[in-house]
Amino acid sequence: MTKCFECDETCEIKKYKAFKYTGVSLDNIVLANVEVEVCRGCKTETPLLRNLKKLHNAIGVAIALQNAKLSSADLRFLRRIAGLKVQEWSKRISVAGAHYARLESGDRKISAQVETLARVNFLNALKQQDPENVQLARHLETVLNLTPASETDFVIVINAENPEAPAKYLPDDSAILKEPSASYVEAKTLPFEPLANVRIVPRHSSIYHANVNQELAPCA
Amino acid sequence: MPEPYDSQTAIEKIREILLNDGYLKIRDHCYVRMGERTVDDVDIRLVLEENGIINSKPEWDKKHQKFKYKVNGYDTDAEKISVIVNIIEETWRVIAVTVIARDW
């Protein structure tokens, strides 16, 4: 048992089937099968994250492969995970640095060409880090054939236990992340068993997460 | 009071934990500070796993009975940040206590 840093009460570790991950400046990422430390006193819930690089790369891949337009936050995330600064990245996607900065801040609309180049350059950057990864080459083909249709109106579900497993894209009617939603519970595309008794609890003003009432398994 | 790690051992220990299936726990307080400084988990990971160094003596946290180590590094936009962490070897965890911007 560990003690809560905030109130000094004891904490227990629970495994959640779905947890809204707000740690990466994106608002549509949900982690599946994640361990969360829950304080018995103040009820603070803190995810315990492992293999963060794999997790962040997986989120980047899921964004690069999404069949929807990239938001400015998506664009920024891909650049940062690729490990490049604005000047270097903007050269790779053939726009001036100042113009690119406006794309990231949301002041300019992201063109289809910039989107494709961002996705391709991101996957290329990962490929450079891991040249043996055949999957990335396949992803590159997928990206070149994408015809992104809608804006981001879905959540990306990453399996925290196995971040390299394909991400799932679940429809998001935004209420999903703020209050109980039957559609989320009944989602057929989940890579794991359907969620039961999902309760989505506001944490504080800007952070929401999905909580599952039942504890799955004791964790070390 | 236990003996603290020296700077080199402490950063090696942090990486040993994080790169070998250990947990990173980011405190709520740290998330609040991160929000104020536009720092996120990507920056924290970069500093702790890749570019951070420790060049100050650890401070003893009386309340939590743990040493706090200050890891100085660069975020993804090459801005200087410091991440204050506890190293909990028994549970194979690194706890990010808070983040300070442009402090070194």
PDB file of C-alpha atoms in Angstrom:
ATOM      1  CA  MET A   1       0.000   0.000   0.000  1.00  0.00           C
ATOM      2  CA  THR A   2       1.291   3.437  -0.832  1.00  0.00           C
ATOM      3  CA  LYS A   3       0.223   6.646   0.820  1.00  0.00           C
ATOM      4  CA  CYS A   4      -1.505   9.464  -0.994  1.00  0.00           C
ATOM      5  CA  PHE A   5       0.728  12.481  -1.544  1.00  0.00           C
ATOM      6  CA  GLU A   6      -2.202  14.808  -1.234  1.00  0.00           C
ATOM      7  CA  CYS A   7      -3.937  13.612   1.954  1.00  0.00           C
ATOM      8  CA  ASP A   8      -1.670  10.900   3.389  1.00  0.00           C
ATOM      9  CA  GLU A   9      -4.416   8.249   3.270  1.00  0.00           C
ATOM     10  CA  THR A  10      -3.628   4.823   1.828  1.00  0.00           C
ATOM     11  CA  CYS A  11      -4.064   4.186  -1.886  1.00  0.00           C
ATOM     12  CA  GLU A  12      -5.070   1.073  -3.766  1.00  0.00           C
ATOM     13  CA  ILE A  13      -4.299   0.190  -7.353  1.00  0.00           C
ATOM     14  CA  LYS A  14      -7.181  -0.610  -9.663  1.00  0.00           C
ATOM     15  CA  LYS A  15      -7.129  -1.569 -13.276  1.00  0.00           C
ATOM     16  CA  TYR A  16      -9.528   0.537 -15.319  1.00  0.00           C
ATOM     17  CA  LYS A  17     -10.955  -0.562 -18.606  1.00  0.00           C
ATOM     18  CA  ALA A  18     -11.074   2.997 -19.843  1.00  0.00           C
ATOM     19  CA  PHE A  19      -9.387   6.119 -18.571  1.00  0.00           C
ATOM     20  CA  LYS A  20      -9.376   9.505 -20.271  1.00  0.00           C
ATOM     21  CA  TYR A  21      -5.706  10.357 -20.775  1.00  0.00           C
ATOM     22  CA  THR A  22      -5.189  14.082 -20.537  1.00  0.00           C
ATOM     23  CA  GLY A  23      -1.440  14.025 -20.097  1.00  0.00           C
ATOM     24  CA  VAL A  24      -0.596  14.737 -23.734  1.00  0.00           C
ATOM     25  CA  SER A  25      -2.459  17.944 -24.594  1.00  0.00           C
ATOM     26  CA  LEU A  26      -4.991  16.043 -26.717  1.00  0.00           C
ATOM     27  CA  ASP A  27      -8.620  15.726 -25.736  1.00  0.00           C
ATOM     28  CA  ASN A  28      -9.652  12.488 -27.422  1.00  0.00           C
ATOM     29  CA  ILE A  29      -7.284   9.854 -26.040  1.00  0.00           C
ATOM     30  CA  VAL A  30      -8.592   7.016 -23.877  1.00  0.00           C
ATOM     31  CA  LEU A  31      -6.336   4.383 -22.355  1.00  0.00           C
ATOM     32  CA  ALA A  32      -7.696   0.886 -21.978  1.00  0.00           C
ATOM     33  CA  ASN A  33      -6.547  -1.554 -19.300  1.00  0.00           C
ATOM     34  CA  VAL A  34      -4.614   1.028 -17.356  1.00  0.00           C
ATOM     35  CA  GLU A  35      -3.580   0.833 -13.722  1.00  0.00           C
ATOM     36  CA  VAL A  36      -4.756   3.719 -11.618  1.00  0.00           C
ATOM     37  CA  GLU A  37      -3.813   4.546  -8.060  1.00  0.00           C
ATOM     38  CA  VAL A  38      -6.922   5.521  -6.150  1.00  0.00           C
ATOM     39  CA  CYS A  39      -6.724   7.265  -2.793  1.00  0.00           C
ATOM     40  CA  ARG A  40      -9.179   5.934  -0.229  1.00  0.00           C
ATOM     41  CA  GLY A  41      -9.342   9.345   1.417  1.00  0.00           C
ATOM     42  CA  CYS A  42      -9.474  12.123  -1.163  1.00  0.00           C
ATOM     43  CA  LYS A  43     -10.401   9.767  -4.053  1.00  0.00           C
ATOM     44  CA  THR A  44      -7.647  11.216  -6.226  1.00  0.00           C
ATOM     45  CA  GLU A  45      -7.058   8.923  -9.198  1.00  0.00           C
ATOM     46  CA  THR A  46      -3.612   8.919 -10.736  1.00  0.00           C
ATOM     47  CA  PRO A  47      -2.711   6.723 -13.700  1.00  0.00           C
ATOM     48  CA  LEU A  48       0.452   4.687 -13.343  1.00  0.00           C
ATOM     49  CA  LEU A  49       2.121   4.913 -16.718  1.00  0.00           C
ATOM     50  CA  ARG A  50       4.609   2.445 -18.118  1.00  0.00           C
ATOM     51  CA  ASN A  51       6.620   2.393 -21.355  1.00  0.00           C
ATOM     52  CA  LEU A  52       5.739   5.998 -22.002  1.00  0.00           C
ATOM     53  CA  LYS A  53       7.710   6.220 -25.229  1.00  0.00           C
ATOM     54  CA  LYS A  54       5.826   3.264 -26.720  1.00  0.00           C
ATOM     55  CA  LEU A  55       2.559   4.718 -25.508  1.00  0.00           C
ATOM     56  CA  HIS A  56       3.219   8.144 -27.027  1.00  0.00           C
ATOM     57  CA  ASN A  57       4.465   6.632 -30.284  1.00  0.00           C
ATOM     58  CA  ALA A  58       1.293   4.525 -30.445  1.00  0.00           C
ATOM     59  CA  ILE A  59      -0.855   7.615 -29.963  1.00  0.00           C
ATOM     60  CA  GLY A  60       1.136   9.319 -32.748  1.00  0.00           C
ATOM     61  CA  VAL A  61       0.615   6.360 -35.101  1.00  0.00           C
ATOM     62  CA  ALA A  62      -3.103   6.336 -34.305  1.00  0.00           C
ATOM     63  CA  ILE A  63      -3.292  10.043 -35.156  1.00  0.00           C
ATOM     64  CA  ALA A  64      -1.284   9.593 -38.348  1.00  0.00           C
ATOM     65  CA  LEU A  65      -3.638   6.804 -39.450  1.00  0.00           C
ATOM     66  CA  GLN A  66      -6.896   8.459 -38.459  1.00  0.00           C
ATOM     67  CA  ASN A  67      -9.342   8.774 -41.277  1.00  0.00           C
ATOM     68  CA  ALA A  68     -10.171  12.283 -40.238  1.00  0.00           C
ATOM     69  CA  LYS A  69      -8.546  15.647 -40.655  1.00  0.00           C
ATOM     70  CA  LEU A  70      -5.726  16.538 -38.300  1.00  0.00           C
ATOM     71  CA  SER A  71      -6.372  19.247 -35.751  1.00  0.00           C
ATOM     72  CA  SER A  72      -3.718  21.797 -34.845  1.00  0.00           C
ATOM     73  CA  ALA A  73      -3.106  19.843 -31.608  1.00  0.00           C
ATOM     74  CA  ASP A  74      -2.653  16.625 -33.621  1.00  0.00           C
ATOM     75  CA  LEU A  75      -0.152  18.361 -35.874  1.00  0.00           C
ATOM     76  CA  ARG A  76       1.830  19.633 -32.893  1.00  0.00           C
ATOM     77  CA  PHE A  77       1.771  16.235 -31.236  1.00  0.00           C
ATOM     78  CA  LEU A  78       3.135  14.477 -34.341  1.00  0.00           C
ATOM     79  CA  ARG A  79       5.995  16.976 -34.592  1.00  0.00           C
ATOM     80  CA  ARG A  80       6.925  16.633 -30.947  1.00  0.00           C
ATOM     81  CA  ILE A  81       6.830  12.831 -30.997  1.00  0.00           C
ATOM     82  CA  ALA A  82       8.945  12.903 -34.147  1.00  0.00           C
ATOM     83  CA  GLY A  83      11.449  14.819 -32.012  1.00  0.00           C
ATOM     84  CA  LEU A  84      11.688  17.870 -34.257  1.00  0.00           C
ATOM     85  CA  LYS A  85      11.554  21.590 -33.624  1.00  0.00           C
ATOM     86  CA  VAL A  86       9.229  23.869 -35.585  1.00  0.00           C
ATOM     87  CA  GLN A  87      11.910  25.095 -38.028  1.00  0.00           C
ATOM     88  CA  GLU A  88      13.146  21.627 -38.910  1.00  0.00           C
ATOM     89  CA  TRP A  89       9.680  20.114 -39.160  1.00  0.00           C
ATOM     90  CA  SER A  90       8.252  22.953 -41.229  1.00  0.00           C
ATOM     91  CA  LYS A  91      11.032  22.447 -43.782  1.00  0.00           C
ATOM     92  CA  ARG A  92      10.093  18.803 -44.065  1.00  0.00           C
ATOM     93  CA  ILE A  93       6.493  19.609 -44.761  1.00  0.00           C
ATOM     94  CA  SER A  94       7.426  22.414 -47.151  1.00  0.00           C
ATOM     95  CA  VAL A  95       5.976  25.439 -45.387  1.00  0.00           C
ATOM     96  CA  ALA A  96       7.630  28.510 -43.885  1.00  0.00           C
ATOM     97  CA  GLY A  97       8.307  28.321 -40.154  1.00  0.00           C
ATOM     98  CA  ALA A  98       6.109  31.320 -39.334  1.00  0.00           C
ATOM     99  CA  HIS A  99       3.217  29.907 -41.347  1.00  0.00           C
ATOM    100  CA  TYR A 100       3.652  26.516 -39.709  1.00  0.00           C
ATOM    101  CA  ALA A 101       3.545  28.091 -36.237  1.00  0.00           C
ATOM    102  CA  ARG A 102       0.125  29.531 -37.170  1.00  0.00           C
ATOM    103  CA  LEU A 103      -1.057  26.080 -38.233  1.00  0.00           C
ATOM    104  CA  GLU A 104      -0.095  24.673 -34.852  1.00  0.00           C
ATOM    105  CA  SER A 105      -1.764  27.493 -32.994  1.00  0.00           C
ATOM    106  CA  GLY A 106      -4.947  27.013 -35.005  1.00  0.00           C
ATOM    107  CA  ASP A 107      -4.800  30.438 -36.682  1.00  0.00           C
ATOM    108  CA  ARG A 108      -4.616  28.933 -40.185  1.00  0.00           C
ATOM    109  CA  LYS A 109      -6.414  26.038 -41.812  1.00  0.00           C
ATOM    110  CA  ILE A 110      -4.320  22.938 -42.382  1.00  0.00           C
ATOM    111  CA  SER A 111      -4.219  22.025 -46.079  1.00  0.00           C
ATOM    112  CA  ALA A 112      -4.560  18.454 -47.334  1.00  0.00           C
ATOM    113  CA  GLN A 113      -0.967  18.567 -48.574  1.00  0.00           C
ATOM    114  CA  VAL A 114       0.409  19.628 -45.189  1.00  0.00           C
ATOM    115  CA  GLU A 115      -1.652  16.913 -43.517  1.00  0.00           C
ATOM    116  CA  THR A 116      -0.287  14.173 -45.748  1.00  0.00           C
ATOM    117  CA  LEU A 117       3.279  15.404 -45.411  1.00  0.00           C
ATOM    118  CA  ALA A 118       2.946  15.585 -41.630  1.00  0.00           C
ATOM    119  CA  ARG A 119       1.635  12.034 -41.427  1.00  0.00           C
ATOM    120  CA  VAL A 120       4.318  10.701 -43.779  1.00  0.00           C
ATOM    121  CA  ASN A 121       7.144  12.571 -42.069  1.00  0.00           C
ATOM    122  CA  PHE A 122       5.994  11.413 -38.683  1.00  0.00           C
ATOM    123  CA  LEU A 123       5.984   7.759 -39.759  1.00  0.00           C
ATOM    124  CA  ASN A 124       9.348   8.233 -41.458  1.00  0.00           C
ATOM    125  CA  ALA A 125      10.781   9.663 -38.243  1.00  0.00           C
ATOM    126  CA  LEU A 126       9.589   6.570 -36.346  1.00  0.00           C
ATOM    127  CA  LYS A 127      10.972   4.348 -39.101  1.00  0.00           C
ATOM    128  CA  GLN A 128      14.375   5.963 -38.671  1.00  0.00           C
ATOM    129  CA  GLN A 129      14.277   5.093 -34.975  1.00  0.00           C
ATOM    130  CA  ASP A 130      13.138   1.538 -35.713  1.00  0.00           C
ATOM    131  CA  PRO A 131      14.188   0.532 -39.255  1.00  0.00           C
ATOM    132  CA  GLU A 132      13.173  -3.116 -38.769  1.00  0.00           C
ATOM    133  CA  ASN A 133       9.556  -2.230 -38.084  1.00  0.00           C
ATOM    134  CA  VAL A 134       7.649  -3.599 -41.109  1.00  0.00           C
ATOM    135  CA  GLN A 135       4.359  -2.327 -39.749  1.00  0.00           C
ATOM    136  CA  LEU A 136       5.486   1.269 -40.186  1.00  0.00           C
ATOM    137  CA  ALA A 137       6.084   0.704 -43.906  1.00  0.00           C
ATOM    138  CA  ARG A 138       2.520  -0.595 -44.205  1.00  0.00           C
ATOM    139  CA  HIS A 139       1.252   2.409 -42.294  1.00  0.00           C
ATOM    140  CA  LEU A 140       3.017   4.675 -44.799  1.00  0.00           C
ATOM    141  CA  GLU A 141       1.085   3.045 -47.630  1.00  0.00           C
ATOM    142  CA  THR A 142      -2.153   3.455 -45.703  1.00  0.00           C
ATOM    143  CA  VAL A 143      -1.497   7.139 -45.117  1.00  0.00           C
ATOM    144  CA  LEU A 144      -0.825   7.787 -48.793  1.00  0.00           C
ATOM    145  CA  ASN A 145      -4.220   6.295 -49.640  1.00  0.00           C
ATOM    146  CA  LEU A 146      -6.185   8.110 -46.951  1.00  0.00           C
ATOM    147  CA  THR A 147      -8.935  10.528 -47.860  1.00  0.00           C
ATOM    148  CA  PRO A 148      -9.639  12.155 -44.497  1.00  0.00           C
ATOM    149  CA  ALA A 149     -13.268  13.078 -44.246  1.00  0.00           C
ATOM    150  CA  SER A 150     -14.492  14.504 -40.985  1.00  0.00           C
ATOM    151  CA  GLU A 151     -13.142  16.585 -38.153  1.00  0.00           C
ATOM    152  CA  THR A 152     -12.072  14.819 -34.964  1.00  0.00           C
ATOM    153  CA  ASP A 153     -15.330  13.596 -33.495  1.00  0.00           C
ATOM    154  CA  PHE A 154     -14.145  10.328 -32.081  1.00  0.00           C
ATOM    155  CA  VAL A 155     -11.947   9.003 -29.319  1.00  0.00           C
ATOM    156  CA  ILE A 156      -8.765   7.034 -29.910  1.00  0.00           C
ATOM    157  CA  VAL A 157      -8.491   4.013 -27.622  1.00  0.00           C
ATOM    158  CA  ILE A 158      -4.978   2.745 -26.931  1.00  0.00           C
ATOM    159  CA  ASN A 159      -4.437  -0.444 -24.995  1.00  0.00           C
ATOM    160  CA  ALA A 160      -2.028   0.607 -22.242  1.00  0.00           C
ATOM    161  CA  GLU A 161      -0.976  -3.006 -21.677  1.00  0.00           C
ATOM    162  CA  ASN A 162       0.019  -3.414 -25.293  1.00  0.00           C
ATOM    163  CA  PRO A 163       0.379   0.005 -26.925  1.00  0.00           C
ATOM    164  CA  GLU A 164       1.549  -1.523 -30.186  1.00  0.00           C
ATOM    165  CA  ALA A 165      -1.793  -3.241 -30.750  1.00  0.00           C
ATOM    166  CA  PRO A 166      -3.902  -1.388 -33.326  1.00  0.00           C
ATOM    167  CA  ALA A 167      -5.739   1.570 -31.844  1.00  0.00           C
ATOM    168  CA  LYS A 168      -9.505   1.684 -31.970  1.00  0.00           C
ATOM    169  CA  TYR A 169     -11.480   4.706 -33.086  1.00  0.00           C
ATOM    170  CA  LEU A 170     -14.764   5.030 -31.279  1.00  0.00           C
ATOM    171  CA  PRO A 171     -17.456   7.524 -32.149  1.00  0.00           C
ATOM    172  CA  ASP A 172     -17.526  10.424 -29.779  1.00  0.00           C
ATOM    173  CA  ASP A 173     -20.606  12.510 -29.278  1.00  0.00           C
ATOM    174  CA  SER A 174     -18.567  14.505 -26.763  1.00  0.00           C
ATOM    175  CA  ALA A 175     -21.019  13.629 -23.997  1.00  0.00           C
ATOM    176  CA  ILE A 176     -19.209  10.283 -23.792  1.00  0.00           C
ATOM    177  CA  LEU A 177     -16.371  11.872 -21.911  1.00  0.00           C
ATOM    178  CA  LYS A 178     -18.511  13.892 -19.580  1.00  0.00           C
ATOM    179  CA  GLU A 179     -21.364  11.697 -18.502  1.00  0.00           C
ATOM    180  CA  PRO A 180     -22.458   8.066 -18.647  1.00  0.00           C
ATOM    181  CA  SER A 181     -23.042   6.989 -22.200  1.00  0.00           C
ATOM    182  CA  ALA A 182     -24.694   3.775 -23.257  1.00  0.00           C
ATOM    183  CA  SER A 183     -23.239   3.978 -26.745  1.00  0.00           C
ATOM    184  CA  TYR A 184     -19.737   3.771 -25.323  1.00  0.00           C
ATOM    185  CA  VAL A 185     -20.628   0.830 -23.132  1.00  0.00           C
ATOM    186  CA  GLU A 186     -22.104  -1.005 -26.071  1.00  0.00           C
ATOM    187  CA  ALA A 187     -19.407  -0.114 -28.575  1.00  0.00           C
ATOM    188  CA  LYS A 188     -18.781  -3.132 -30.745  1.00  0.00           C
ATOM    189  CA  THR A 189     -15.334  -2.154 -31.922  1.00  0.00           C
ATOM    190  CA  LEU A 190     -13.583  -2.425 -28.598  1.00  0.00           C
ATOM    191  CA  PRO A 191     -10.525  -4.660 -28.634  1.00  0.00           C
ATOM    192  CA  PHE A 192     -11.502  -5.990 -25.253  1.00  0.00           C
ATOM    193  CA  GLU A 193     -14.710  -7.225 -23.671  1.00  0.00           C
ATOM    194  CA  PRO A 194     -17.564  -4.711 -23.655  1.00  0.00           C
ATOM    195  CA  LEU A 195     -17.434  -2.210 -20.850  1.00  0.00           C
ATOM    196  CA  ALA A 196     -19.834  -2.766 -18.013  1.00  0.00           C
ATOM    197  CA  ASN A 197     -21.144  -0.190 -15.590  1.00  0.00           C
ATOM    198  CA  VAL A 198     -19.099   2.625 -17.013  1.00  0.00           C
ATOM    199  CA  ARG A 199     -19.326   5.691 -14.890  1.00  0.00           C
ATOM    200  CA  ILE A 200     -17.695   8.863 -16.128  1.00  0.00           C
ATOM    201  CA  VAL A 201     -16.891  11.233 -13.355  1.00  0.00           C
ATOM    202  CA  PRO A 202     -15.755  14.825 -13.606  1.00  0.00           C
ATOM    203  CA  ARG A 203     -12.383  15.097 -11.920  1.00  0.00           C
ATOM    204  CA  HIS A 204     -11.933  18.819 -11.931  1.00  0.00           C
ATOM    205  CA  SER A 205     -12.868  21.593 -14.288  1.00  0.00           C
ATOM    206  CA  SER A 206     -10.904  20.509 -17.312  1.00  0.00           C
ATOM    207  CA  ILE A 207     -10.161  16.866 -16.727  1.00  0.00           C
ATOM    208  CA  TYR A 208     -12.619  14.051 -17.145  1.00  0.00           C
ATOM    209  CA  HIS A 209     -12.056  10.372 -17.205  1.00  0.00           C
ATOM    210  CA  ALA A 210     -13.895   7.171 -17.650  1.00  0.00           C
ATOM    211  CA  ASN A 211     -14.105   5.002 -14.597  1.00  0.00           C
ATOM    212  CA  VAL A 212     -15.223   1.423 -14.309  1.00  0.00           C
ATOM    213  CA  ASN A 213     -16.877   0.452 -11.068  1.00  0.00           C
ATOM    214  CA  GLN A 214     -15.562  -3.030 -10.927  1.00  0.00           C
ATOM    215  CA  GLU A 215     -11.999  -3.849 -10.122  1.00  0.00           C
ATOM    216  CA  LEU A 216     -10.581  -6.287 -12.652  1.00  0.00           C
ATOM    217  CA  ALA A 217      -7.627  -7.888 -11.014  1.00  0.00           C
ATOM    218  CA  PRO A 218      -5.307  -7.178  -8.153  1.00  0.00           C
ATOM    219  CA  CYS A 219      -2.101  -5.543  -9.265  1.00  0.00           C
ATOM    220  CA  ALA A 220       1.354  -5.769  -7.787  1.00  0.00           C
TER     221      ALA A 220
ATOM    222  CA  MET B   1      17.297   9.490   7.224  1.00  0.00           C
ATOM    223  CA  PRO B   2      18.542   7.179   4.436  1.00  0.00           C
ATOM    224  CA  GLU B   3      21.526   8.024   2.255  1.00  0.00           C
ATOM    225  CA  PRO B   4      20.599   9.820  -0.980  1.00  0.00           C
ATOM    226  CA  TYR B   5      21.874   8.729  -4.367  1.00  0.00           C
ATOM    227  CA  ASP B   6      24.624  10.840  -5.870  1.00  0.00           C
ATOM    228  CA  SER B   7      23.646  12.772  -9.011  1.00  0.00           C
ATOM    229  CA  GLN B   8      24.906  10.236 -11.524  1.00  0.00           C
ATOM    230  CA  THR B   9      23.445   7.237  -9.724  1.00  0.00           C
ATOM    231  CA  ALA B  10      20.110   9.020  -9.304  1.00  0.00           C
ATOM    232  CA  ILE B  11      19.662   9.774 -13.018  1.00  0.00           C
ATOM    233  CA  GLU B  12      20.778   6.258 -13.903  1.00  0.00           C
ATOM    234  CA  LYS B  13      18.287   4.849 -11.411  1.00  0.00           C
ATOM    235  CA  ILE B  14      15.458   6.971 -12.863  1.00  0.00           C
ATOM    236  CA  ARG B  15      16.229   5.658 -16.357  1.00  0.00           C
ATOM    237  CA  GLU B  16      16.677   2.123 -15.156  1.00  0.00           C
ATOM    238  CA  ILE B  17      13.187   2.213 -13.656  1.00  0.00           C
ATOM    239  CA  LEU B  18      11.435   4.004 -16.520  1.00  0.00           C
ATOM    240  CA  LEU B  19      13.091   2.010 -19.285  1.00  0.00           C
ATOM    241  CA  ASN B  20      12.527  -1.330 -17.580  1.00  0.00           C
ATOM    242  CA  ASP B  21       8.798  -1.482 -17.169  1.00  0.00           C
ATOM    243  CA  GLY B  22       8.720   0.796 -14.160  1.00  0.00           C
ATOM    244  CA  TYR B  23       5.929   3.230 -13.454  1.00  0.00           C
ATOM    245  CA  LEU B  24       5.867   6.955 -13.882  1.00  0.00           C
ATOM    246  CA  LYS B  25       3.352   8.559 -11.608  1.00  0.00           C
ATOM    247  CA  ILE B  26       2.652  12.220 -12.176  1.00  0.00           C
ATOM    248  CA  ARG B  27       1.055  13.871  -9.190  1.00  0.00           C
ATOM    249  CA  ASP B  28      -2.081  15.976  -9.531  1.00  0.00           C
ATOM    250  CA  HIS B  29      -0.142  18.969  -8.277  1.00  0.00           C
ATOM    251  CA  CYS B  30       2.435  18.370 -10.991  1.00  0.00           C
ATOM    252  CA  TYR B  31      -0.307  18.310 -13.662  1.00  0.00           C
ATOM    253  CA  VAL B  32      -1.536  21.671 -12.403  1.00  0.00           C
ATOM    254  CA  ARG B  33       1.967  23.140 -12.719  1.00  0.00           C
ATOM    255  CA  MET B  34       2.435  21.464 -16.102  1.00  0.00           C
ATOM    256  CA  GLY B  35      -0.764  23.088 -17.348  1.00  0.00           C
ATOM    257  CA  GLU B  36       0.479  26.511 -16.255  1.00  0.00           C
ATOM    258  CA  ARG B  37       3.788  25.963 -18.050  1.00  0.00           C
ATOM    259  CA  THR B  38       2.409  24.258 -21.173  1.00  0.00           C
ATOM    260  CA  VAL B  39       4.422  21.166 -20.391  1.00  0.00           C
ATOM    261  CA  ASP B  40       2.934  17.702 -20.881  1.00  0.00           C
ATOM    262  CA  ASP B  41       3.866  14.038 -20.404  1.00  0.00           C
ATOM    263  CA  VAL B  42       5.865  14.063 -23.646  1.00  0.00           C
ATOM    264  CA  ASP B  43       8.188  16.721 -22.194  1.00  0.00           C
ATOM    265  CA  ILE B  44       8.426  14.959 -18.844  1.00  0.00           C
ATOM    266  CA  ARG B  45       9.383  11.697 -20.543  1.00  0.00           C
ATOM    267  CA  LEU B  46      11.970  13.416 -22.710  1.00  0.00           C
ATOM    268  CA  VAL B  47      13.683  14.997 -19.704  1.00  0.00           C
ATOM    269  CA  LEU B  48      13.572  11.937 -17.463  1.00  0.00           C
ATOM    270  CA  GLU B  49      14.428   9.270 -20.034  1.00  0.00           C
ATOM    271  CA  GLU B  50      16.646  11.118 -22.468  1.00  0.00           C
ATOM    272  CA  ASN B  51      18.130  14.554 -21.958  1.00  0.00           C
ATOM    273  CA  GLY B  52      17.918  15.388 -18.264  1.00  0.00           C
ATOM    274  CA  ILE B  53      20.803  15.675 -15.854  1.00  0.00           C
ATOM    275  CA  ILE B  54      20.985  16.169 -12.112  1.00  0.00           C
ATOM    276  CA  ASN B  55      23.468  18.739 -10.949  1.00  0.00           C
ATOM    277  CA  SER B  56      22.208  19.720  -7.541  1.00  0.00           C
ATOM    278  CA  LYS B  57      22.026  17.976  -4.217  1.00  0.00           C
ATOM    279  CA  PRO B  58      18.745  16.245  -3.408  1.00  0.00           C
ATOM    280  CA  GLU B  59      16.444  17.796  -0.840  1.00  0.00           C
ATOM    281  CA  TRP B  60      14.925  15.801   1.981  1.00  0.00           C
ATOM    282  CA  ASP B  61      11.140  15.941   1.951  1.00  0.00           C
ATOM    283  CA  LYS B  62      10.268  15.688   5.636  1.00  0.00           C
ATOM    284  CA  LYS B  63       6.534  15.192   5.104  1.00  0.00           C
ATOM    285  CA  HIS B  64       6.880  12.265   2.721  1.00  0.00           C
ATOM    286  CA  GLN B  65      10.209  10.983   4.092  1.00  0.00           C
ATOM    287  CA  LYS B  66      11.796  10.844   0.661  1.00  0.00           C
ATOM    288  CA  PHE B  67      14.554  12.626  -1.209  1.00  0.00           C
ATOM    289  CA  LYS B  68      13.551  14.946  -4.035  1.00  0.00           C
ATOM    290  CA  TYR B  69      15.838  15.064  -7.053  1.00  0.00           C
ATOM    291  CA  LYS B  70      15.807  17.961  -9.498  1.00  0.00           C
ATOM    292  CA  VAL B  71      16.293  16.828 -13.093  1.00  0.00           C
ATOM    293  CA  ASN B  72      17.210  19.652 -15.490  1.00  0.00           C
ATOM    294  CA  GLY B  73      16.553  19.182 -19.183  1.00  0.00           C
ATOM    295  CA  TYR B  74      14.930  20.501 -22.331  1.00  0.00           C
ATOM    296  CA  ASP B  75      11.340  20.067 -23.431  1.00  0.00           C
ATOM    297  CA  THR B  76      10.305  19.219 -26.995  1.00  0.00           C
ATOM    298  CA  ASP B  77      10.594  22.884 -27.995  1.00  0.00           C
ATOM    299  CA  ALA B  78      14.091  23.105 -26.502  1.00  0.00           C
ATOM    300  CA  GLU B  79      12.913  25.198 -23.535  1.00  0.00           C
ATOM    301  CA  LYS B  80      14.646  24.603 -20.220  1.00  0.00           C
ATOM    302  CA  ILE B  81      12.564  22.807 -17.614  1.00  0.00           C
ATOM    303  CA  SER B  82      13.249  21.063 -14.334  1.00  0.00           C
ATOM    304  CA  VAL B  83      11.287  18.055 -13.144  1.00  0.00           C
ATOM    305  CA  ILE B  84      11.360  17.304  -9.420  1.00  0.00           C
ATOM    306  CA  VAL B  85      11.038  13.594  -8.728  1.00  0.00           C
ATOM    307  CA  ASN B  86      11.051  10.989  -5.991  1.00  0.00           C
ATOM    308  CA  ILE B  87      12.648   7.644  -6.723  1.00  0.00           C
ATOM    309  CA  ILE B  88      10.792   4.751  -5.098  1.00  0.00           C
ATOM    310  CA  GLU B  89      12.857   1.696  -5.824  1.00  0.00           C
ATOM    311  CA  GLU B  90      10.763  -0.670  -3.680  1.00  0.00           C
ATOM    312  CA  THR B  91       7.701  -0.223  -5.898  1.00  0.00           C
ATOM    313  CA  TRP B  92       9.769   0.483  -9.054  1.00  0.00           C
ATOM    314  CA  ARG B  93       8.359   3.942  -9.508  1.00  0.00           C
ATOM    315  CA  VAL B  94       9.397   7.452 -10.315  1.00  0.00           C
ATOM    316  CA  ILE B  95       7.032  10.100  -9.020  1.00  0.00           C
ATOM    317  CA  ALA B  96       6.980  13.488 -10.722  1.00  0.00           C
ATOM    318  CA  VAL B  97       6.304  15.910  -7.904  1.00  0.00           C
ATOM    319  CA  THR B  98       6.392  19.206  -9.764  1.00  0.00           C
ATOM    320  CA  VAL B  99       7.783  21.013 -12.786  1.00  0.00           C
ATOM    321  CA  ILE B 100       9.669  24.286 -12.869  1.00  0.00           C
ATOM    322  CA  ALA B 101      10.230  26.276 -16.074  1.00  0.00           C
ATOM    323  CA  ARG B 102      13.468  28.081 -16.992  1.00  0.00           C
ATOM    324  CA  ASP B 103      15.027  27.560 -13.593  1.00  0.00           C
ATOM    325  CA  TRP B 104      18.560  26.636 -14.548  1.00  0.00           C
TER     326      TRP B 104
END
